[in-house]
PDB file of C-alpha atoms in Angstrom:
ATOM      1  CA  UNK D   1      97.116  74.000 103.989  1.00  0.00           C
ATOM      2  CA  UNK D   2      93.387  74.465 104.429  1.00  0.00           C
ATOM      3  CA  UNK D   3      91.950  77.015 102.024  1.00  0.00           C
ATOM      4  CA  UNK D   4      89.856  79.845 103.408  1.00  0.00           C
ATOM      5  CA  UNK D   5      87.142  81.958 101.847  1.00  0.00           C
ATOM      6  CA  UNK D   6      88.448  85.335 100.610  1.00  0.00           C
ATOM      7  CA  UNK D   7      86.567  87.532 103.080  1.00  0.00           C
ATOM      8  CA  UNK D   8      89.528  89.891 103.549  1.00  0.00           C
ATOM      9  CA  UNK D   9      89.795  90.409  99.800  1.00  0.00           C
ATOM     10  CA  UNK D  10      86.105  91.298  99.665  1.00  0.00           C
ATOM     11  CA  UNK D  11      86.519  93.667 102.611  1.00  0.00           C
ATOM     12  CA  UNK D  12      89.440  95.439 100.918  1.00  0.00           C
ATOM     13  CA  UNK D  13      87.378  95.820  97.748  1.00  0.00           C
ATOM     14  CA  UNK D  14      84.539  97.305  99.787  1.00  0.00           C
ATOM     15  CA  UNK D  15      86.994  99.773 101.359  1.00  0.00           C
ATOM     16  CA  UNK D  16      88.076 100.877  97.876  1.00  0.00           C
ATOM     17  CA  UNK D  17      84.480 101.412  96.803  1.00  0.00           C
ATOM     18  CA  UNK D  18      83.540 103.234 100.000  1.00  0.00           C
ATOM     19  CA  UNK D  19      86.536 105.575 100.013  1.00  0.00           C
ATOM     20  CA  UNK D  20      86.449 106.313  96.278  1.00  0.00           C
ATOM     21  CA  UNK D  21      82.698 106.847  95.984  1.00  0.00           C
ATOM     22  CA  UNK D  22      81.254 107.036  99.501  1.00  0.00           C
ATOM     23  CA  UNK D  23      83.604 109.563 101.045  1.00  0.00           C
ATOM     24  CA  UNK D  24      84.062 111.260  97.681  1.00  0.00           C
ATOM     25  CA  UNK D  25      80.341 111.972  97.511  1.00  0.00           C
ATOM     26  CA  UNK D  26      80.593 113.899 100.784  1.00  0.00           C
ATOM     27  CA  UNK D  27      83.399 116.123  99.496  1.00  0.00           C
ATOM     28  CA  UNK D  28      82.158 119.549  98.412  1.00  0.00           C
ATOM     29  CA  UNK D  29      85.528 120.743  97.094  1.00  0.00           C
ATOM     30  CA  UNK D  30      84.824 119.010  93.748  1.00  0.00           C
ATOM     31  CA  UNK D  31      88.180 118.044  92.267  1.00  0.00           C
ATOM     32  CA  UNK D  32      91.432 118.626  94.088  1.00  0.00           C
ATOM     33  CA  UNK D  33      94.466 116.610  93.059  1.00  0.00           C
ATOM     34  CA  UNK D  34      94.916 115.326  89.494  1.00  0.00           C
ATOM     35  CA  UNK D  35      91.158 115.358  88.936  1.00  0.00           C
ATOM     36  CA  UNK D  36      90.400 113.262  92.002  1.00  0.00           C
ATOM     37  CA  UNK D  37      87.940 114.171  94.708  1.00  0.00           C
ATOM     38  CA  UNK D  38      89.348 114.329  98.217  1.00  0.00           C
ATOM     39  CA  UNK D  39      92.866 115.151  97.104  1.00  0.00           C
ATOM     40  CA  UNK D  40      93.743 115.832 100.716  1.00  0.00           C
ATOM     41  CA  UNK D  41      93.516 112.085 101.360  1.00  0.00           C
ATOM     42  CA  UNK D  42      96.100 111.270  98.696  1.00  0.00           C
ATOM     43  CA  UNK D  43      99.643 110.638  99.895  1.00  0.00           C
ATOM     44  CA  UNK D  44     102.354 113.247  99.426  1.00  0.00           C
ATOM     45  CA  UNK D  45     105.954 111.940  99.554  1.00  0.00           C
ATOM     46  CA  UNK D  46     107.342 115.338 100.515  1.00  0.00           C
ATOM     47  CA  UNK D  47     107.650 114.731 104.263  1.00  0.00           C
ATOM     48  CA  UNK D  48     108.069 111.897 106.769  1.00  0.00           C
ATOM     49  CA  UNK D  49     105.267 113.547 108.765  1.00  0.00           C
ATOM     50  CA  UNK D  50     102.817 112.214 106.188  1.00  0.00           C
ATOM     51  CA  UNK D  51     103.494 108.706 107.492  1.00  0.00           C
ATOM     52  CA  UNK D  52     101.390 109.588 110.532  1.00  0.00           C
ATOM     53  CA  UNK D  53      98.611 111.288 108.566  1.00  0.00           C
ATOM     54  CA  UNK D  54      95.192 109.956 107.604  1.00  0.00           C
ATOM     55  CA  UNK D  55      96.387 109.604 104.014  1.00  0.00           C
ATOM     56  CA  UNK D  56      98.650 106.718 105.080  1.00  0.00           C
ATOM     57  CA  UNK D  57      95.537 104.656 105.818  1.00  0.00           C
ATOM     58  CA  UNK D  58      93.160 105.951 103.174  1.00  0.00           C
ATOM     59  CA  UNK D  59      95.366 106.511 100.103  1.00  0.00           C
ATOM     60  CA  UNK D  60      95.536 102.870  98.897  1.00  0.00           C
ATOM     61  CA  UNK D  61      91.733 102.735  98.799  1.00  0.00           C
ATOM     62  CA  UNK D  62      91.256 106.108  97.092  1.00  0.00           C
ATOM     63  CA  UNK D  63      91.188 106.028  93.285  1.00  0.00           C
ATOM     64  CA  UNK D  64      91.318 108.678  90.608  1.00  0.00           C
ATOM     65  CA  UNK D  65      88.206 107.570  88.748  1.00  0.00           C
ATOM     66  CA  UNK D  66      86.172 104.502  87.825  1.00  0.00           C
ATOM     67  CA  UNK D  67      88.676 103.421  85.176  1.00  0.00           C
ATOM     68  CA  UNK D  68      91.535 103.559  87.676  1.00  0.00           C
ATOM     69  CA  UNK D  69      89.482 101.599  90.198  1.00  0.00           C
ATOM     70  CA  UNK D  70      88.425  98.883  87.741  1.00  0.00           C
ATOM     71  CA  UNK D  71      91.957  98.398  86.442  1.00  0.00           C
ATOM     72  CA  UNK D  72      93.290  97.898  89.955  1.00  0.00           C
ATOM     73  CA  UNK D  73      90.383  95.571  90.774  1.00  0.00           C
ATOM     74  CA  UNK D  74      91.174  93.516  87.664  1.00  0.00           C
ATOM     75  CA  UNK D  75      94.778  93.062  88.829  1.00  0.00           C
ATOM     76  CA  UNK D  76      94.185  92.888  92.590  1.00  0.00           C
ATOM     77  CA  UNK D  77      91.289  90.428  92.908  1.00  0.00           C
ATOM     78  CA  UNK D  78      92.961  87.286  91.482  1.00  0.00           C
ATOM     79  CA  UNK D  79      96.312  87.630  93.279  1.00  0.00           C
ATOM     80  CA  UNK D  80      94.687  88.673  96.559  1.00  0.00           C
ATOM     81  CA  UNK D  81      92.230  85.765  96.508  1.00  0.00           C
ATOM     82  CA  UNK D  82      94.955  83.250  95.668  1.00  0.00           C
ATOM     83  CA  UNK D  83      97.201  84.479  98.494  1.00  0.00           C
ATOM     84  CA  UNK D  84      94.329  84.559 100.996  1.00  0.00           C
ATOM     85  CA  UNK D  85      93.168  81.071 100.053  1.00  0.00           C
ATOM     86  CA  UNK D  86      96.724  79.686 100.086  1.00  0.00           C
ATOM     87  CA  UNK D  87      98.173  81.370 103.177  1.00  0.00           C
ATOM     88  CA  UNK D  88      95.197  82.802 105.048  1.00  0.00           C
ATOM     89  CA  UNK D  89      93.945  86.346 105.763  1.00  0.00           C
ATOM     90  CA  UNK D  90      96.658  87.067 108.341  1.00  0.00           C
ATOM     91  CA  UNK D  91      99.450  86.685 105.785  1.00  0.00           C
ATOM     92  CA  UNK D  92      97.530  88.731 103.211  1.00  0.00           C
ATOM     93  CA  UNK D  93      96.935  91.547 105.701  1.00  0.00           C
ATOM     94  CA  UNK D  94     100.603  91.559 106.749  1.00  0.00           C
ATOM     95  CA  UNK D  95     101.757  91.663 103.135  1.00  0.00           C
ATOM     96  CA  UNK D  96      99.291  94.447 102.306  1.00  0.00           C
ATOM     97  CA  UNK D  97     100.374  96.618 105.225  1.00  0.00           C
ATOM     98  CA  UNK D  98     104.111  95.999 104.875  1.00  0.00           C
ATOM     99  CA  UNK D  99     104.173  96.584 101.114  1.00  0.00           C
ATOM    100  CA  UNK D 100     102.073  99.745 101.438  1.00  0.00           C
ATOM    101  CA  UNK D 101     103.914 101.352 104.353  1.00  0.00           C
ATOM    102  CA  UNK D 102     107.405 100.468 103.167  1.00  0.00           C
ATOM    103  CA  UNK D 103     106.631 101.674  99.638  1.00  0.00           C
ATOM    104  CA  UNK D 104     105.467 105.058 100.912  1.00  0.00           C
ATOM    105  CA  UNK D 105     108.518 105.323 103.158  1.00  0.00           C
ATOM    106  CA  UNK D 106     110.817 104.641 100.196  1.00  0.00           C
ATOM    107  CA  UNK D 107     108.918 107.181  98.094  1.00  0.00           C
ATOM    108  CA  UNK D 108     109.664 109.836 100.699  1.00  0.00           C
ATOM    109  CA  UNK D 109     113.351 108.878 100.716  1.00  0.00           C
ATOM    110  CA  UNK D 110     113.443 108.846  96.899  1.00  0.00           C
ATOM    111  CA  UNK D 111     111.893 112.304  96.761  1.00  0.00           C
ATOM    112  CA  UNK D 112     115.223 113.723  97.967  1.00  0.00           C
ATOM    113  CA  UNK D 113     116.998 112.454  94.813  1.00  0.00           C
ATOM    114  CA  UNK D 114     114.260 112.262  92.178  1.00  0.00           C
ATOM    115  CA  UNK D 115     112.043 115.162  91.221  1.00  0.00           C
ATOM    116  CA  UNK D 116     108.526 113.947  91.940  1.00  0.00           C
ATOM    117  CA  UNK D 117     107.156 117.385  91.059  1.00  0.00           C
ATOM    118  CA  UNK D 118     105.111 117.729  94.240  1.00  0.00           C
ATOM    119  CA  UNK D 119     102.539 115.212  93.045  1.00  0.00           C
ATOM    120  CA  UNK D 120     100.289 113.070  95.207  1.00  0.00           C
ATOM    121  CA  UNK D 121      99.933 109.288  95.148  1.00  0.00           C
ATOM    122  CA  UNK D 122      96.752 107.257  95.485  1.00  0.00           C
ATOM    123  CA  UNK D 123      95.526 103.752  94.651  1.00  0.00           C
ATOM    124  CA  UNK D 124      96.736 100.252  95.474  1.00  0.00           C
ATOM    125  CA  UNK D 125      98.747  99.449  92.344  1.00  0.00           C
ATOM    126  CA  UNK D 126     101.994  99.409  94.353  1.00  0.00           C
ATOM    127  CA  UNK D 127     100.476  96.796  96.676  1.00  0.00           C
ATOM    128  CA  UNK D 128      99.235  94.773  93.701  1.00  0.00           C
ATOM    129  CA  UNK D 129     102.697  94.619  92.142  1.00  0.00           C
ATOM    130  CA  UNK D 130     104.236  93.751  95.497  1.00  0.00           C
ATOM    131  CA  UNK D 131     101.821  90.841  95.908  1.00  0.00           C
ATOM    132  CA  UNK D 132     102.642  89.567  92.418  1.00  0.00           C
ATOM    133  CA  UNK D 133     106.364  89.853  93.118  1.00  0.00           C
ATOM    134  CA  UNK D 134     106.051  87.965  96.395  1.00  0.00           C
ATOM    135  CA  UNK D 135     103.780  85.202  95.133  1.00  0.00           C
ATOM    136  CA  UNK D 136     105.650  84.672  91.853  1.00  0.00           C
ATOM    137  CA  UNK D 137     108.873  83.962  93.724  1.00  0.00           C
ATOM    138  CA  UNK D 138     107.096  81.843  96.329  1.00  0.00           C
ATOM    139  CA  UNK D 139     105.727  79.587  93.594  1.00  0.00           C
ATOM    140  CA  UNK D 140     108.698  80.006  91.217  1.00  0.00           C
ATOM    141  CA  UNK D 141     106.228  81.193  88.600  1.00  0.00           C
ATOM    142  CA  UNK D 142     108.056  82.898  85.725  1.00  0.00           C
ATOM    143  CA  UNK D 143     104.803  83.892  84.024  1.00  0.00           C
ATOM    144  CA  UNK D 144     103.644  85.947  87.022  1.00  0.00           C
ATOM    145  CA  UNK D 145     107.075  87.572  87.244  1.00  0.00           C
ATOM    146  CA  UNK D 146     106.897  88.485  83.559  1.00  0.00           C
ATOM    147  CA  UNK D 147     103.307  89.703  84.019  1.00  0.00           C
ATOM    148  CA  UNK D 148     104.242  92.046  86.882  1.00  0.00           C
ATOM    149  CA  UNK D 149     107.269  93.429  85.045  1.00  0.00           C
ATOM    150  CA  UNK D 150     105.118  93.906  81.939  1.00  0.00           C
ATOM    151  CA  UNK D 151     102.711  96.094  83.919  1.00  0.00           C
ATOM    152  CA  UNK D 152     105.617  98.321  84.935  1.00  0.00           C
ATOM    153  CA  UNK D 153     106.963  98.410  81.363  1.00  0.00           C
ATOM    154  CA  UNK D 154     103.552  99.285  79.912  1.00  0.00           C
ATOM    155  CA  UNK D 155     103.258 102.130  82.408  1.00  0.00           C
ATOM    156  CA  UNK D 156     106.628 103.467  81.262  1.00  0.00           C
ATOM    157  CA  UNK D 157     105.569 103.147  77.626  1.00  0.00           C
ATOM    158  CA  UNK D 158     102.327 105.010  78.358  1.00  0.00           C
ATOM    159  CA  UNK D 159     104.330 107.883  79.806  1.00  0.00           C
ATOM    160  CA  UNK D 160     103.292 107.588  83.449  1.00  0.00           C
ATOM    161  CA  UNK D 161     104.669 110.316  85.685  1.00  0.00           C
ATOM    162  CA  UNK D 162     107.786 109.718  87.777  1.00  0.00           C
ATOM    163  CA  UNK D 163     105.847 109.214  91.016  1.00  0.00           C
ATOM    164  CA  UNK D 164     103.504 106.539  89.665  1.00  0.00           C
ATOM    165  CA  UNK D 165     106.253 104.656  87.847  1.00  0.00           C
ATOM    166  CA  UNK D 166     108.547 104.778  90.873  1.00  0.00           C
ATOM    167  CA  UNK D 167     105.751 103.584  93.181  1.00  0.00           C
ATOM    168  CA  UNK D 168     105.150 100.598  90.904  1.00  0.00           C
ATOM    169  CA  UNK D 169     108.836  99.656  90.831  1.00  0.00           C
ATOM    170  CA  UNK D 170     109.215 100.089  94.592  1.00  0.00           C
ATOM    171  CA  UNK D 171     106.053  98.093  95.325  1.00  0.00           C
ATOM    172  CA  UNK D 172     107.319  95.183  93.241  1.00  0.00           C
ATOM    173  CA  UNK D 173     110.777  95.276  94.845  1.00  0.00           C
ATOM    174  CA  UNK D 174     109.276  95.357  98.342  1.00  0.00           C
ATOM    175  CA  UNK D 175     107.308  92.215  97.495  1.00  0.00           C
ATOM    176  CA  UNK D 176     110.549  90.558  96.366  1.00  0.00           C
ATOM    177  CA  UNK D 177     112.269  91.742  99.542  1.00  0.00           C
ATOM    178  CA  UNK D 178     109.552  90.268 101.758  1.00  0.00           C
ATOM    179  CA  UNK D 179     109.912  86.924  99.991  1.00  0.00           C
ATOM    180  CA  UNK D 180     113.696  86.979 100.550  1.00  0.00           C
ATOM    181  CA  UNK D 181     113.177  87.806 104.233  1.00  0.00           C
ATOM    182  CA  UNK D 182     110.653  84.979 104.623  1.00  0.00           C
ATOM    183  CA  UNK D 183     112.898  82.484 102.861  1.00  0.00           C
ATOM    184  CA  UNK D 184     115.934  83.545 104.926  1.00  0.00           C
ATOM    185  CA  UNK D 185     113.926  83.207 108.142  1.00  0.00           C
ATOM    186  CA  UNK D 186     112.706  79.746 107.173  1.00  0.00           C
ATOM    187  CA  UNK D 187     116.264  78.680 106.355  1.00  0.00           C
ATOM    188  CA  UNK D 188     117.508  80.057 109.682  1.00  0.00           C
ATOM    189  CA  UNK D 189     114.796  78.194 111.624  1.00  0.00           C
ATOM    190  CA  UNK D 190     115.554  74.994 109.742  1.00  0.00           C
ATOM    191  CA  UNK D 191     119.261  75.253 110.562  1.00  0.00           C
ATOM    192  CA  UNK D 192     118.514  75.884 114.239  1.00  0.00           C
ATOM    193  CA  UNK D 193     116.153  72.916 114.320  1.00  0.00           C
ATOM    194  CA  UNK D 194     118.749  70.650 112.701  1.00  0.00           C
ATOM    195  CA  UNK D 195     121.418  71.870 115.112  1.00  0.00           C
ATOM    196  CA  UNK D 196     119.145  71.109 118.078  1.00  0.00           C
ATOM    197  CA  UNK D 197     118.550  67.579 116.797  1.00  0.00           C
ATOM    198  CA  UNK D 198     122.285  66.982 116.392  1.00  0.00           C
ATOM    199  CA  UNK D 199     123.015  68.252 119.905  1.00  0.00           C
ATOM    200  CA  UNK D 200     120.249  66.134 121.445  1.00  0.00           C
ATOM    201  CA  UNK D 201     121.564  63.034 119.665  1.00  0.00           C
ATOM    202  CA  UNK D 202     125.148  63.500 120.837  1.00  0.00           C
ATOM    203  CA  UNK D 203     126.229  60.740 123.295  1.00  0.00           C
TER     204      UNK D 203
END
């Protein structure tokens, strides 16, 4: 497959910078949620209504601080560029959107059974882990699988709150789910194609 330049990856990085620093600079409320400017743009898993709010679009690009942003950049840039170069920007954009939206939906559902303490979620770490989960299975790369699971384990060891830890686990599992769906669809198409060939060759 022809490799493409990672323009979408660069655009997503620009969105993170703009939302975290550009929009944040316009906020006069200083610090709202967990020390982050523009807390009202973070995602709250307390209601399904939040899936149609502005935070659905903005929250993956909003980061707590420079350290949070740089850590996510460090993890996001390599996997995003590899996926975009290997499969193209359309696949990367679909994976980004599907991992993000489905993860937030599952966080809302989980909030009914797990006490998330009314906290807000921001950042793209759930998308990052989903991309690693998807690509590791696509390439049968055990190292990337171990790497993604290690990130989750380190977060648990560092005492991350329930919401952050759950978002990481869900993001990874959604990436795995999307790989299974893709593989099942490819297998189904292959079987249909083989069946059509057999039928056309019947005397």
